Amino acid sequence: MSSSLIFRPTHVSHDKEVFIDGTVFPSDAFTFSPQLSYTSLDGTYIKVPPLCHAVLTGSKEDVQAILTDSERTEQFQRDLDYALFFANRSKDSVKAYLLSSAGANPGRPFSPNGLHGAASQGLQEQIGYYVLCRNVPVDVRDETLLTPIMYAMGLDSPHDWDTIKYLFKLGASPVAKVCDSGYTYAQIARKRGKEELAQKLETYKARVGPLCKKSVYCVEWKNPKKYTIPRIGVRYTHPEFPNEHWDDTSYQLVPGDDYLWEEANRMWNEERALRRLRKRLRRTCKSDK
């Protein structure tokens, strides 16, 4: 396949130009009419607002300075949401945290957002957090009507399928059409030269319906006085397939989720009680010898 560069306008305030390696937005590499075609891109020149530019080229202090000094307008909120896309695409968890703490919406519709950025890099923990805790629609579309699955398709094998399968398990539709073109995910993958991925997409059994939160299954909370936000895991089940084993999703416990706080505390106390019981049993066994 041929490769090229692309100059891409954006829907946000145009301020500073930056060059980003590879294909940033999947739609830039495709032509859907009059027939489907794909061109691998060496990079993308794009004009972005100052906050996005700081995320891509600056330090965390640069990002924090803009967040502190900027007036909270609707335009700034759009820039903030857009910046989260670039932070996740860059796998910069520190900058992503700063943006999220400032109120970035990871599921802004009709815009590249935090979920799209996480999907483009296979960040399953972030994907799970956005969908299950922030209630982001798993099939949220960007400005060109592309879903997170299209972003995940740009990953190398086997990470592309691992991420796509995870999105399916979170409720993404395997039969969704790309844009308004009528093309399937399998057709897109095949055009990209990913025959194995195309076959998996064609044979995947659709499981329609959301996952249901079932229970906390572990708590990594060695010292609750030192770590105020424990890391936990939550097991989810599918309402139509309750007996099947689904992948577990680990994420940080979210303040305000009373159910998880209650479960985490209960399990922590139960674990301490079990440790005390084991110690007593060991002492009893030693004294009997």
PDB file of C-alpha atoms in Angstrom:
ATOM      1  CA  MET A   1       0.000   0.000   0.000  1.00  0.00           C
ATOM      2  CA  SER A   2       1.119   3.537  -0.658  1.00  0.00           C
ATOM      3  CA  SER A   3       1.788   5.928   2.195  1.00  0.00           C
ATOM      4  CA  SER A   4       1.405   9.682   2.497  1.00  0.00           C
ATOM      5  CA  LEU A   5       0.930  12.665   4.775  1.00  0.00           C
ATOM      6  CA  ILE A   6      -2.315  14.462   5.445  1.00  0.00           C
ATOM      7  CA  PHE A   7      -3.146  17.995   6.558  1.00  0.00           C
ATOM      8  CA  ARG A   8      -6.250  17.805   8.684  1.00  0.00           C
ATOM      9  CA  PRO A   9      -8.531  20.626   9.869  1.00  0.00           C
ATOM     10  CA  THR A  10     -10.340  20.237  13.178  1.00  0.00           C
ATOM     11  CA  HIS A  11     -13.624  21.319  14.688  1.00  0.00           C
ATOM     12  CA  VAL A  12     -11.948  23.089  17.612  1.00  0.00           C
ATOM     13  CA  SER A  13     -10.132  26.424  17.851  1.00  0.00           C
ATOM     14  CA  HIS A  14      -7.227  26.458  15.374  1.00  0.00           C
ATOM     15  CA  ASP A  15      -4.067  27.709  16.993  1.00  0.00           C
ATOM     16  CA  LYS A  16      -0.903  25.623  16.699  1.00  0.00           C
ATOM     17  CA  GLU A  17       0.188  23.084  14.117  1.00  0.00           C
ATOM     18  CA  VAL A  18       1.728  19.802  15.173  1.00  0.00           C
ATOM     19  CA  PHE A  19       2.930  16.715  13.327  1.00  0.00           C
ATOM     20  CA  ILE A  20       1.878  13.290  14.637  1.00  0.00           C
ATOM     21  CA  ASP A  21       3.297  10.040  13.299  1.00  0.00           C
ATOM     22  CA  GLY A  22       0.991   7.512  11.707  1.00  0.00           C
ATOM     23  CA  THR A  23      -2.750   7.592  11.223  1.00  0.00           C
ATOM     24  CA  VAL A  24      -4.369   9.600  13.997  1.00  0.00           C
ATOM     25  CA  PHE A  25      -7.958   9.487  12.770  1.00  0.00           C
ATOM     26  CA  PRO A  26      -9.019   6.282  10.958  1.00  0.00           C
ATOM     27  CA  SER A  27     -11.291   8.100   8.521  1.00  0.00           C
ATOM     28  CA  ASP A  28      -8.298   9.972   7.054  1.00  0.00           C
ATOM     29  CA  ALA A  29      -6.880   6.716   5.691  1.00  0.00           C
ATOM     30  CA  PHE A  30     -10.094   5.572   3.976  1.00  0.00           C
ATOM     31  CA  THR A  31     -12.167   6.565   0.996  1.00  0.00           C
ATOM     32  CA  PHE A  32     -15.666   5.082   1.131  1.00  0.00           C
ATOM     33  CA  SER A  33     -17.076   6.311  -2.171  1.00  0.00           C
ATOM     34  CA  PRO A  34     -17.310   5.398  -4.995  1.00  0.00           C
ATOM     35  CA  GLN A  35     -15.532   2.324  -3.614  1.00  0.00           C
ATOM     36  CA  LEU A  36     -13.684   1.380  -0.449  1.00  0.00           C
ATOM     37  CA  SER A  37      -9.963   2.152  -0.508  1.00  0.00           C
ATOM     38  CA  TYR A  38      -7.253   2.432   2.138  1.00  0.00           C
ATOM     39  CA  THR A  39      -3.975   4.365   2.210  1.00  0.00           C
ATOM     40  CA  SER A  40      -1.466   3.961   5.035  1.00  0.00           C
ATOM     41  CA  LEU A  41      -0.380   7.353   6.364  1.00  0.00           C
ATOM     42  CA  ASP A  42       3.136   8.273   7.456  1.00  0.00           C
ATOM     43  CA  GLY A  43       1.781  11.089   9.587  1.00  0.00           C
ATOM     44  CA  THR A  44      -0.759  13.828  10.114  1.00  0.00           C
ATOM     45  CA  TYR A  45      -0.310  17.595  10.288  1.00  0.00           C
ATOM     46  CA  ILE A  46      -3.061  19.018  12.443  1.00  0.00           C
ATOM     47  CA  LYS A  47      -3.867  22.367  14.003  1.00  0.00           C
ATOM     48  CA  VAL A  48      -4.860  22.045  17.632  1.00  0.00           C
ATOM     49  CA  PRO A  49      -5.738  24.405  20.487  1.00  0.00           C
ATOM     50  CA  PRO A  50      -3.061  25.286  23.065  1.00  0.00           C
ATOM     51  CA  LEU A  51      -4.209  22.669  25.571  1.00  0.00           C
ATOM     52  CA  CYS A  52      -3.927  19.846  23.031  1.00  0.00           C
ATOM     53  CA  HIS A  53      -0.572  21.200  21.884  1.00  0.00           C
ATOM     54  CA  ALA A  54       0.692  21.120  25.474  1.00  0.00           C
ATOM     55  CA  VAL A  55      -0.517  17.524  25.849  1.00  0.00           C
ATOM     56  CA  LEU A  56       1.300  16.489  22.675  1.00  0.00           C
ATOM     57  CA  THR A  57       4.528  18.457  23.019  1.00  0.00           C
ATOM     58  CA  GLY A  58       4.732  19.984  26.499  1.00  0.00           C
ATOM     59  CA  SER A  59       5.244  18.882  30.075  1.00  0.00           C
ATOM     60  CA  LYS A  60       2.643  18.104  32.702  1.00  0.00           C
ATOM     61  CA  GLU A  61       3.415  21.533  34.193  1.00  0.00           C
ATOM     62  CA  ASP A  62       2.498  23.148  30.867  1.00  0.00           C
ATOM     63  CA  VAL A  63      -0.811  21.294  30.867  1.00  0.00           C
ATOM     64  CA  GLN A  64      -1.533  22.216  34.473  1.00  0.00           C
ATOM     65  CA  ALA A  65      -0.747  25.887  33.808  1.00  0.00           C
ATOM     66  CA  ILE A  66      -3.296  26.063  30.977  1.00  0.00           C
ATOM     67  CA  LEU A  67      -5.910  24.255  33.070  1.00  0.00           C
ATOM     68  CA  THR A  68      -5.356  26.723  35.903  1.00  0.00           C
ATOM     69  CA  ASP A  69      -5.369  29.902  33.842  1.00  0.00           C
ATOM     70  CA  SER A  70      -8.129  29.159  31.316  1.00  0.00           C
ATOM     71  CA  GLU A  71     -11.677  30.440  31.544  1.00  0.00           C
ATOM     72  CA  ARG A  72     -14.189  27.588  31.608  1.00  0.00           C
ATOM     73  CA  THR A  73     -16.120  28.296  28.433  1.00  0.00           C
ATOM     74  CA  GLU A  74     -17.931  25.828  26.211  1.00  0.00           C
ATOM     75  CA  GLN A  75     -15.067  26.083  23.722  1.00  0.00           C
ATOM     76  CA  PHE A  76     -12.548  25.279  26.452  1.00  0.00           C
ATOM     77  CA  GLN A  77     -14.635  22.247  27.463  1.00  0.00           C
ATOM     78  CA  ARG A  78     -14.470  21.023  23.868  1.00  0.00           C
ATOM     79  CA  ASP A  79     -10.703  21.519  23.884  1.00  0.00           C
ATOM     80  CA  LEU A  80     -10.464  19.724  27.232  1.00  0.00           C
ATOM     81  CA  ASP A  81     -12.395  16.713  25.946  1.00  0.00           C
ATOM     82  CA  TYR A  82     -10.340  16.698  22.746  1.00  0.00           C
ATOM     83  CA  ALA A  83      -7.083  16.855  24.718  1.00  0.00           C
ATOM     84  CA  LEU A  84      -8.028  13.683  26.599  1.00  0.00           C
ATOM     85  CA  PHE A  85      -8.092  11.878  23.254  1.00  0.00           C
ATOM     86  CA  PHE A  86      -4.494  12.893  22.578  1.00  0.00           C
ATOM     87  CA  ALA A  87      -3.358  12.083  26.122  1.00  0.00           C
ATOM     88  CA  ASN A  88      -4.695   8.535  25.882  1.00  0.00           C
ATOM     89  CA  ARG A  89      -3.413   8.123  22.344  1.00  0.00           C
ATOM     90  CA  SER A  90       0.027   9.127  23.661  1.00  0.00           C
ATOM     91  CA  LYS A  91      -0.351   6.714  26.602  1.00  0.00           C
ATOM     92  CA  ASP A  92       0.382   9.604  28.959  1.00  0.00           C
ATOM     93  CA  SER A  93      -1.492   8.582  32.094  1.00  0.00           C
ATOM     94  CA  VAL A  94      -0.320  11.622  34.085  1.00  0.00           C
ATOM     95  CA  LYS A  95      -1.692  14.146  31.608  1.00  0.00           C
ATOM     96  CA  ALA A  96      -4.849  12.060  31.178  1.00  0.00           C
ATOM     97  CA  TYR A  97      -5.357  12.176  34.942  1.00  0.00           C
ATOM     98  CA  LEU A  98      -4.908  15.960  35.006  1.00  0.00           C
ATOM     99  CA  LEU A  99      -7.457  16.396  32.225  1.00  0.00           C
ATOM    100  CA  SER A 100      -9.954  14.000  33.817  1.00  0.00           C
ATOM    101  CA  SER A 101      -9.584  15.761  37.163  1.00  0.00           C
ATOM    102  CA  ALA A 102     -10.320  19.041  35.399  1.00  0.00           C
ATOM    103  CA  GLY A 103     -13.594  17.659  34.079  1.00  0.00           C
ATOM    104  CA  ALA A 104     -12.778  16.187  30.673  1.00  0.00           C
ATOM    105  CA  ASN A 105     -15.648  14.161  29.224  1.00  0.00           C
ATOM    106  CA  PRO A 106     -14.213  10.841  27.940  1.00  0.00           C
ATOM    107  CA  GLY A 107     -17.336  10.162  25.876  1.00  0.00           C
ATOM    108  CA  ARG A 108     -18.021  13.440  24.097  1.00  0.00           C
ATOM    109  CA  PRO A 109     -20.186  12.534  21.087  1.00  0.00           C
ATOM    110  CA  PHE A 110     -19.256  13.436  17.518  1.00  0.00           C
ATOM    111  CA  SER A 111     -15.669  14.147  18.463  1.00  0.00           C
ATOM    112  CA  PRO A 112     -12.493  12.119  18.994  1.00  0.00           C
ATOM    113  CA  ASN A 113     -12.667  11.556  22.750  1.00  0.00           C
ATOM    114  CA  GLY A 114     -10.967   9.770  25.612  1.00  0.00           C
ATOM    115  CA  LEU A 115     -12.560   6.414  24.798  1.00  0.00           C
ATOM    116  CA  HIS A 116     -11.415   6.622  21.170  1.00  0.00           C
ATOM    117  CA  GLY A 117      -7.898   7.464  22.324  1.00  0.00           C
ATOM    118  CA  ALA A 118      -7.853   4.572  24.800  1.00  0.00           C
ATOM    119  CA  ALA A 119      -9.134   2.163  22.152  1.00  0.00           C
ATOM    120  CA  SER A 120      -6.444   3.273  19.702  1.00  0.00           C
ATOM    121  CA  GLN A 121      -3.772   2.116  22.155  1.00  0.00           C
ATOM    122  CA  GLY A 122      -5.519  -0.930  23.626  1.00  0.00           C
ATOM    123  CA  LEU A 123      -5.801   0.617  27.108  1.00  0.00           C
ATOM    124  CA  GLN A 124      -8.354  -1.864  28.403  1.00  0.00           C
ATOM    125  CA  GLU A 125      -8.314  -0.599  31.979  1.00  0.00           C
ATOM    126  CA  GLN A 126      -9.185   2.904  30.800  1.00  0.00           C
ATOM    127  CA  ILE A 127     -11.784   1.560  28.381  1.00  0.00           C
ATOM    128  CA  GLY A 128     -13.466  -0.423  31.148  1.00  0.00           C
ATOM    129  CA  TYR A 129     -13.397   2.545  33.499  1.00  0.00           C
ATOM    130  CA  TYR A 130     -14.985   4.876  30.961  1.00  0.00           C
ATOM    131  CA  VAL A 131     -17.736   2.461  29.957  1.00  0.00           C
ATOM    132  CA  LEU A 132     -18.530   0.862  33.304  1.00  0.00           C
ATOM    133  CA  CYS A 133     -17.908   3.760  35.693  1.00  0.00           C
ATOM    134  CA  ARG A 134     -18.346   6.891  33.598  1.00  0.00           C
ATOM    135  CA  ASN A 135     -21.252   5.445  31.580  1.00  0.00           C
ATOM    136  CA  VAL A 136     -19.719   6.289  28.218  1.00  0.00           C
ATOM    137  CA  PRO A 137     -21.624   4.560  25.373  1.00  0.00           C
ATOM    138  CA  VAL A 138     -19.273   1.890  24.073  1.00  0.00           C
ATOM    139  CA  ASP A 139     -20.270   2.638  20.463  1.00  0.00           C
ATOM    140  CA  VAL A 140     -19.865   6.429  20.799  1.00  0.00           C
ATOM    141  CA  ARG A 141     -18.993   7.911  17.409  1.00  0.00           C
ATOM    142  CA  ASP A 142     -16.525  10.608  16.455  1.00  0.00           C
ATOM    143  CA  GLU A 143     -17.152  13.486  14.044  1.00  0.00           C
ATOM    144  CA  THR A 144     -16.907  11.100  11.072  1.00  0.00           C
ATOM    145  CA  LEU A 145     -19.238   8.575  12.751  1.00  0.00           C
ATOM    146  CA  LEU A 146     -16.490   6.058  13.529  1.00  0.00           C
ATOM    147  CA  THR A 147     -16.653   3.953  16.707  1.00  0.00           C
ATOM    148  CA  PRO A 148     -13.877   2.941  19.144  1.00  0.00           C
ATOM    149  CA  ILE A 149     -13.607  -0.399  17.297  1.00  0.00           C
ATOM    150  CA  MET A 150     -12.346   1.442  14.215  1.00  0.00           C
ATOM    151  CA  TYR A 151      -9.645   3.064  16.351  1.00  0.00           C
ATOM    152  CA  ALA A 152      -8.675  -0.287  17.884  1.00  0.00           C
ATOM    153  CA  MET A 153      -8.340  -1.786  14.417  1.00  0.00           C
ATOM    154  CA  GLY A 154      -5.138   0.212  13.947  1.00  0.00           C
ATOM    155  CA  LEU A 155      -3.317  -1.806  16.624  1.00  0.00           C
ATOM    156  CA  ASP A 156      -0.901  -4.582  15.725  1.00  0.00           C
ATOM    157  CA  SER A 157      -2.002  -8.198  16.093  1.00  0.00           C
ATOM    158  CA  PRO A 158      -3.002  -9.682  18.531  1.00  0.00           C
ATOM    159  CA  HIS A 159      -3.701  -6.422  20.401  1.00  0.00           C
ATOM    160  CA  ASP A 160      -6.233  -5.313  17.807  1.00  0.00           C
ATOM    161  CA  TRP A 161      -8.460  -8.349  18.331  1.00  0.00           C
ATOM    162  CA  ASP A 162      -7.937  -8.397  22.107  1.00  0.00           C
ATOM    163  CA  THR A 163      -9.159  -4.803  22.343  1.00  0.00           C
ATOM    164  CA  ILE A 164     -12.021  -5.254  19.888  1.00  0.00           C
ATOM    165  CA  LYS A 165     -13.204  -8.400  21.660  1.00  0.00           C
ATOM    166  CA  TYR A 166     -13.140  -6.523  24.955  1.00  0.00           C
ATOM    167  CA  LEU A 167     -15.249  -3.739  23.441  1.00  0.00           C
ATOM    168  CA  PHE A 168     -17.714  -6.379  22.217  1.00  0.00           C
ATOM    169  CA  LYS A 169     -17.940  -7.808  25.712  1.00  0.00           C
ATOM    170  CA  LEU A 170     -18.686  -4.350  27.060  1.00  0.00           C
ATOM    171  CA  GLY A 171     -21.654  -4.155  24.710  1.00  0.00           C
ATOM    172  CA  ALA A 172     -20.300  -2.849  21.394  1.00  0.00           C
ATOM    173  CA  SER A 173     -22.317  -4.038  18.409  1.00  0.00           C
ATOM    174  CA  PRO A 174     -20.432  -6.502  16.180  1.00  0.00           C
ATOM    175  CA  VAL A 175     -22.855  -5.762  13.342  1.00  0.00           C
ATOM    176  CA  ALA A 176     -22.552  -1.968  13.351  1.00  0.00           C
ATOM    177  CA  LYS A 177     -21.862  -0.363   9.997  1.00  0.00           C
ATOM    178  CA  VAL A 178     -18.934   1.956   9.423  1.00  0.00           C
ATOM    179  CA  CYS A 179     -20.013   5.593   9.007  1.00  0.00           C
ATOM    180  CA  ASP A 180     -23.066   5.636   6.769  1.00  0.00           C
ATOM    181  CA  SER A 181     -21.253   3.646   4.090  1.00  0.00           C
ATOM    182  CA  GLY A 182     -22.790   0.265   4.895  1.00  0.00           C
ATOM    183  CA  TYR A 183     -19.371  -1.414   5.152  1.00  0.00           C
ATOM    184  CA  THR A 184     -18.832  -3.948   7.943  1.00  0.00           C
ATOM    185  CA  TYR A 185     -15.905  -4.103  10.338  1.00  0.00           C
ATOM    186  CA  ALA A 186     -14.714  -7.258   8.571  1.00  0.00           C
ATOM    187  CA  GLN A 187     -14.645  -5.479   5.218  1.00  0.00           C
ATOM    188  CA  ILE A 188     -12.626  -2.637   6.731  1.00  0.00           C
ATOM    189  CA  ALA A 189     -10.146  -5.066   8.314  1.00  0.00           C
ATOM    190  CA  ARG A 190      -9.746  -6.970   5.045  1.00  0.00           C
ATOM    191  CA  LYS A 191      -9.084  -3.747   3.137  1.00  0.00           C
ATOM    192  CA  ARG A 192      -6.331  -2.988   5.659  1.00  0.00           C
ATOM    193  CA  GLY A 193      -4.764  -6.348   4.852  1.00  0.00           C
ATOM    194  CA  LYS A 194      -5.832  -7.944   8.133  1.00  0.00           C
ATOM    195  CA  GLU A 195      -7.372 -11.164   6.890  1.00  0.00           C
ATOM    196  CA  GLU A 196      -7.117 -13.009  10.220  1.00  0.00           C
ATOM    197  CA  LEU A 197      -8.834 -10.152  12.037  1.00  0.00           C
ATOM    198  CA  ALA A 198     -11.521 -10.022   9.339  1.00  0.00           C
ATOM    199  CA  GLN A 199     -12.278 -13.715   9.828  1.00  0.00           C
ATOM    200  CA  LYS A 200     -12.559 -13.287  13.586  1.00  0.00           C
ATOM    201  CA  LEU A 201     -14.911 -10.350  13.129  1.00  0.00           C
ATOM    202  CA  GLU A 202     -17.083 -12.376  10.754  1.00  0.00           C
ATOM    203  CA  THR A 203     -17.345 -15.380  13.052  1.00  0.00           C
ATOM    204  CA  TYR A 204     -17.763 -13.583  16.380  1.00  0.00           C
ATOM    205  CA  LYS A 205     -21.103 -14.428  17.939  1.00  0.00           C
ATOM    206  CA  ALA A 206     -22.963 -11.260  18.771  1.00  0.00           C
ATOM    207  CA  ARG A 207     -24.018 -10.948  22.394  1.00  0.00           C
ATOM    208  CA  VAL A 208     -26.505  -8.148  22.608  1.00  0.00           C
ATOM    209  CA  GLY A 209     -27.119  -6.381  25.904  1.00  0.00           C
ATOM    210  CA  PRO A 210     -25.108  -4.669  28.627  1.00  0.00           C
ATOM    211  CA  LEU A 211     -22.938  -6.344  31.214  1.00  0.00           C
ATOM    212  CA  CYS A 212     -24.276  -6.398  34.759  1.00  0.00           C
ATOM    213  CA  LYS A 213     -22.189  -5.609  37.798  1.00  0.00           C
ATOM    214  CA  LYS A 214     -22.133  -8.741  39.926  1.00  0.00           C
ATOM    215  CA  SER A 215     -19.593  -8.522  42.722  1.00  0.00           C
ATOM    216  CA  VAL A 216     -16.232  -7.315  43.879  1.00  0.00           C
ATOM    217  CA  TYR A 217     -13.811 -10.206  43.568  1.00  0.00           C
ATOM    218  CA  CYS A 218     -10.554  -8.935  45.069  1.00  0.00           C
ATOM    219  CA  VAL A 219      -9.111  -6.033  46.963  1.00  0.00           C
ATOM    220  CA  GLU A 220      -5.487  -4.879  46.727  1.00  0.00           C
ATOM    221  CA  TRP A 221      -5.515  -2.768  49.863  1.00  0.00           C
ATOM    222  CA  LYS A 222      -2.456  -3.606  51.944  1.00  0.00           C
ATOM    223  CA  ASN A 223      -2.627  -0.532  54.129  1.00  0.00           C
ATOM    224  CA  PRO A 224      -5.931   1.370  54.083  1.00  0.00           C
ATOM    225  CA  LYS A 225      -4.425   4.175  56.169  1.00  0.00           C
ATOM    226  CA  LYS A 226      -1.750   4.790  53.546  1.00  0.00           C
ATOM    227  CA  TYR A 227      -3.716   4.085  50.366  1.00  0.00           C
ATOM    228  CA  THR A 228      -7.021   5.938  50.454  1.00  0.00           C
ATOM    229  CA  ILE A 229      -8.129   4.673  47.010  1.00  0.00           C
ATOM    230  CA  PRO A 230      -7.764   0.885  46.907  1.00  0.00           C
ATOM    231  CA  ARG A 231      -7.543  -0.979  43.628  1.00  0.00           C
ATOM    232  CA  ILE A 232     -10.269  -3.551  43.225  1.00  0.00           C
ATOM    233  CA  GLY A 233     -11.681  -5.905  40.652  1.00  0.00           C
ATOM    234  CA  VAL A 234     -15.319  -6.307  39.738  1.00  0.00           C
ATOM    235  CA  ARG A 235     -16.820  -9.352  38.068  1.00  0.00           C
ATOM    236  CA  TYR A 236     -19.469  -8.714  35.442  1.00  0.00           C
ATOM    237  CA  THR A 237     -21.990 -11.074  33.914  1.00  0.00           C
ATOM    238  CA  HIS A 238     -24.033 -10.910  30.768  1.00  0.00           C
ATOM    239  CA  PRO A 239     -27.810 -11.101  31.393  1.00  0.00           C
ATOM    240  CA  GLU A 240     -28.383 -13.482  28.510  1.00  0.00           C
ATOM    241  CA  PHE A 241     -25.347 -15.650  29.263  1.00  0.00           C
ATOM    242  CA  PRO A 242     -25.130 -15.748  33.092  1.00  0.00           C
ATOM    243  CA  ASN A 243     -23.139 -18.997  33.216  1.00  0.00           C
ATOM    244  CA  GLU A 244     -20.377 -17.935  30.853  1.00  0.00           C
ATOM    245  CA  HIS A 245     -17.039 -16.706  32.180  1.00  0.00           C
ATOM    246  CA  TRP A 246     -16.417 -13.076  31.312  1.00  0.00           C
ATOM    247  CA  ASP A 247     -13.153 -11.214  31.595  1.00  0.00           C
ATOM    248  CA  ASP A 248     -12.731  -9.306  34.833  1.00  0.00           C
ATOM    249  CA  THR A 249     -12.039  -5.606  34.765  1.00  0.00           C
ATOM    250  CA  SER A 250      -9.782  -3.975  37.348  1.00  0.00           C
ATOM    251  CA  TYR A 251      -9.902  -0.272  38.055  1.00  0.00           C
ATOM    252  CA  GLN A 252      -9.513   2.121  40.945  1.00  0.00           C
ATOM    253  CA  LEU A 253     -12.382   2.322  43.359  1.00  0.00           C
ATOM    254  CA  VAL A 254     -14.443   5.368  42.512  1.00  0.00           C
ATOM    255  CA  PRO A 255     -15.431   7.639  45.414  1.00  0.00           C
ATOM    256  CA  GLY A 256     -19.184   7.879  45.539  1.00  0.00           C
ATOM    257  CA  ASP A 257     -19.876   4.293  44.527  1.00  0.00           C
ATOM    258  CA  ASP A 258     -21.354   3.257  47.876  1.00  0.00           C
ATOM    259  CA  TYR A 259     -21.889  -0.348  46.801  1.00  0.00           C
ATOM    260  CA  LEU A 260     -18.230  -0.880  45.936  1.00  0.00           C
ATOM    261  CA  TRP A 261     -17.005   0.900  49.048  1.00  0.00           C
ATOM    262  CA  GLU A 262     -19.226  -1.320  51.168  1.00  0.00           C
ATOM    263  CA  GLU A 263     -18.101  -4.471  49.383  1.00  0.00           C
ATOM    264  CA  ALA A 264     -14.441  -3.508  49.544  1.00  0.00           C
ATOM    265  CA  ASN A 265     -14.621  -2.816  53.277  1.00  0.00           C
ATOM    266  CA  ARG A 266     -16.487  -6.051  53.889  1.00  0.00           C
ATOM    267  CA  MET A 267     -13.912  -8.090  51.982  1.00  0.00           C
ATOM    268  CA  TRP A 268     -11.059  -6.282  53.699  1.00  0.00           C
ATOM    269  CA  ASN A 269     -12.514  -7.097  57.118  1.00  0.00           C
ATOM    270  CA  GLU A 270     -13.209 -10.701  56.107  1.00  0.00           C
ATOM    271  CA  GLU A 271      -9.634 -11.103  54.895  1.00  0.00           C
ATOM    272  CA  ARG A 272      -8.270  -9.752  58.194  1.00  0.00           C
ATOM    273  CA  ALA A 273     -10.533 -12.147  60.094  1.00  0.00           C
ATOM    274  CA  LEU A 274      -9.293 -15.068  57.988  1.00  0.00           C
ATOM    275  CA  ARG A 275      -5.672 -14.123  58.622  1.00  0.00           C
ATOM    276  CA  ARG A 276      -6.298 -14.011  62.368  1.00  0.00           C
ATOM    277  CA  LEU A 277      -7.995 -17.409  62.194  1.00  0.00           C
ATOM    278  CA  ARG A 278      -5.066 -18.918  60.260  1.00  0.00           C
ATOM    279  CA  LYS A 279      -2.623 -17.591  62.844  1.00  0.00           C
ATOM    280  CA  ARG A 280      -4.635 -19.118  65.672  1.00  0.00           C
ATOM    281  CA  LEU A 281      -4.792 -22.443  63.889  1.00  0.00           C
ATOM    282  CA  ARG A 282      -1.037 -22.453  63.276  1.00  0.00           C
ATOM    283  CA  ARG A 283      -0.378 -21.632  66.952  1.00  0.00           C
ATOM    284  CA  THR A 284      -2.772 -24.375  68.050  1.00  0.00           C
ATOM    285  CA  CYS A 285      -1.083 -26.921  65.789  1.00  0.00           C
ATOM    286  CA  LYS A 286       2.352 -25.993  67.108  1.00  0.00           C
ATOM    287  CA  SER A 287       1.248 -26.225  70.751  1.00  0.00           C
ATOM    288  CA  ASP A 288      -0.227 -29.684  70.187  1.00  0.00           C
ATOM    289  CA  LYS A 289       3.056 -31.072  68.884  1.00  0.00           C
TER     290      LYS A 289
END
